[in-house]
Tab-separated table of C-alpha atoms in Angstrom:
chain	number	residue	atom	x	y	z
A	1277	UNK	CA	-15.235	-48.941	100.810
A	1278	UNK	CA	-15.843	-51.838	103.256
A	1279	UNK	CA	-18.183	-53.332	101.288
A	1280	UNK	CA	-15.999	-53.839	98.540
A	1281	UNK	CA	-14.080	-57.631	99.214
A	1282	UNK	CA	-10.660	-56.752	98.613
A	1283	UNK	CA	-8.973	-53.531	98.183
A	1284	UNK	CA	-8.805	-51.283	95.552
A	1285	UNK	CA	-5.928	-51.360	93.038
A	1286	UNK	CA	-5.788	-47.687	92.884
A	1287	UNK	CA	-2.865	-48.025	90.214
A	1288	UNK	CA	-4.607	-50.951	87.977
A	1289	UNK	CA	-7.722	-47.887	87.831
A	1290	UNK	CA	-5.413	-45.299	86.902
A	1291	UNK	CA	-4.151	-47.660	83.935
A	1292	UNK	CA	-7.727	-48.616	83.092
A	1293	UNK	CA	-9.002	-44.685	83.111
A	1294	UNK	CA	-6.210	-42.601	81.453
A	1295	UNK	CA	-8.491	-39.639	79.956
A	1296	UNK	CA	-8.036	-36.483	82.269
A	1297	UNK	CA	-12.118	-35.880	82.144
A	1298	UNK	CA	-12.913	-39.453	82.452
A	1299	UNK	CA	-10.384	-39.551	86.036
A	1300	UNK	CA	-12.041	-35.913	87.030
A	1301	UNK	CA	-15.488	-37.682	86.674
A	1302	UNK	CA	-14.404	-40.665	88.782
A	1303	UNK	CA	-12.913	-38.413	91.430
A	1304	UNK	CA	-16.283	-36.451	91.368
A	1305	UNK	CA	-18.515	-39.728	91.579
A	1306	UNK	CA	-16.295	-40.894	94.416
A	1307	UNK	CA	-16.505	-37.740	96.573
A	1308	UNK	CA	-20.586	-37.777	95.817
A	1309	UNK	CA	-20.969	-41.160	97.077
A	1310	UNK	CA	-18.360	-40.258	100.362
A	1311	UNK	CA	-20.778	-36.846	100.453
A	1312	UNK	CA	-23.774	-38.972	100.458
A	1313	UNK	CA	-24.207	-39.811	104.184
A	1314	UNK	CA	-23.895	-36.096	104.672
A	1315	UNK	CA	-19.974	-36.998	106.407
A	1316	UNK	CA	-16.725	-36.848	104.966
A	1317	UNK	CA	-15.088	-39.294	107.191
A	1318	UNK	CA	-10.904	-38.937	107.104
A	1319	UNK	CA	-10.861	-42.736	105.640
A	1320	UNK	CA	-12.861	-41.619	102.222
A	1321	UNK	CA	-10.376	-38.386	102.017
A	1322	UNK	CA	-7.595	-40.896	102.072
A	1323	UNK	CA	-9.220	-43.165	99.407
A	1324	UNK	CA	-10.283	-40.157	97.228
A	1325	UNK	CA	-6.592	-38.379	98.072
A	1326	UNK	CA	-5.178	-42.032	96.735
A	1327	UNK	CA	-7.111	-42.208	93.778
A	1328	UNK	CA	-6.267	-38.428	92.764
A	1329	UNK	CA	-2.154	-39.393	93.451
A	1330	UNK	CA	-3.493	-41.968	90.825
A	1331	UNK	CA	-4.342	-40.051	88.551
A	1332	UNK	CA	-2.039	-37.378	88.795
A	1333	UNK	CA	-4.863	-34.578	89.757
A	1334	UNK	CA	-2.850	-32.438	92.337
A	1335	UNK	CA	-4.202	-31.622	95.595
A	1336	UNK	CA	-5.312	-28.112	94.861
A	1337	UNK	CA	-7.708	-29.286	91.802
A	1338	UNK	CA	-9.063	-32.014	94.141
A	1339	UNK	CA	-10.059	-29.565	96.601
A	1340	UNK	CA	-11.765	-27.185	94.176
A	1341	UNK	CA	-13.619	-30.149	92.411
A	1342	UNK	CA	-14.647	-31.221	96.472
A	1343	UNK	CA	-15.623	-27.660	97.354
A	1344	UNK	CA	-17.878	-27.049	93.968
A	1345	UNK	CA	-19.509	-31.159	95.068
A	1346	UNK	CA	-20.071	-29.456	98.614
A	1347	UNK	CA	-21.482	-26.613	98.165
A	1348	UNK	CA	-24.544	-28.030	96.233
């Protein structure tokens, strides 16, 4: 996310996406984009961990929706 000029207002997204498949589709575009380079670096787990606290997606369901994303 350092292209992006300021930071992300991981609580202003959660207000503006409030359906629970609309926030699992975010989550799974992020982690596809931080998949992309073929690296998982630990700063795009903390975004992605952030924007799941967000969006009150527990820990557990993040991993399964990451481990389905990596296994394609």
């Amino acid at each position: 996310m350092t292209f992006i000029p300021e930071a992300l207002d991981v609580d202003k997204l959660a207000r503006s996406i409030r359906g629970e498949d609309e926030r699992r589709e975010v989550l799974r575009l992020c982690i596809v984009m931080a998949l992309a380079d073929g690296e998982y670096a630990p700063s795009e787990a903390r975004a992605i961990g952030a924007i799941a606290t967000a969006f009150d997606v527990h820990s557990t369901e993040l991993q399964q929706i990451f481990d389905a994303l990596a296994r394609r």
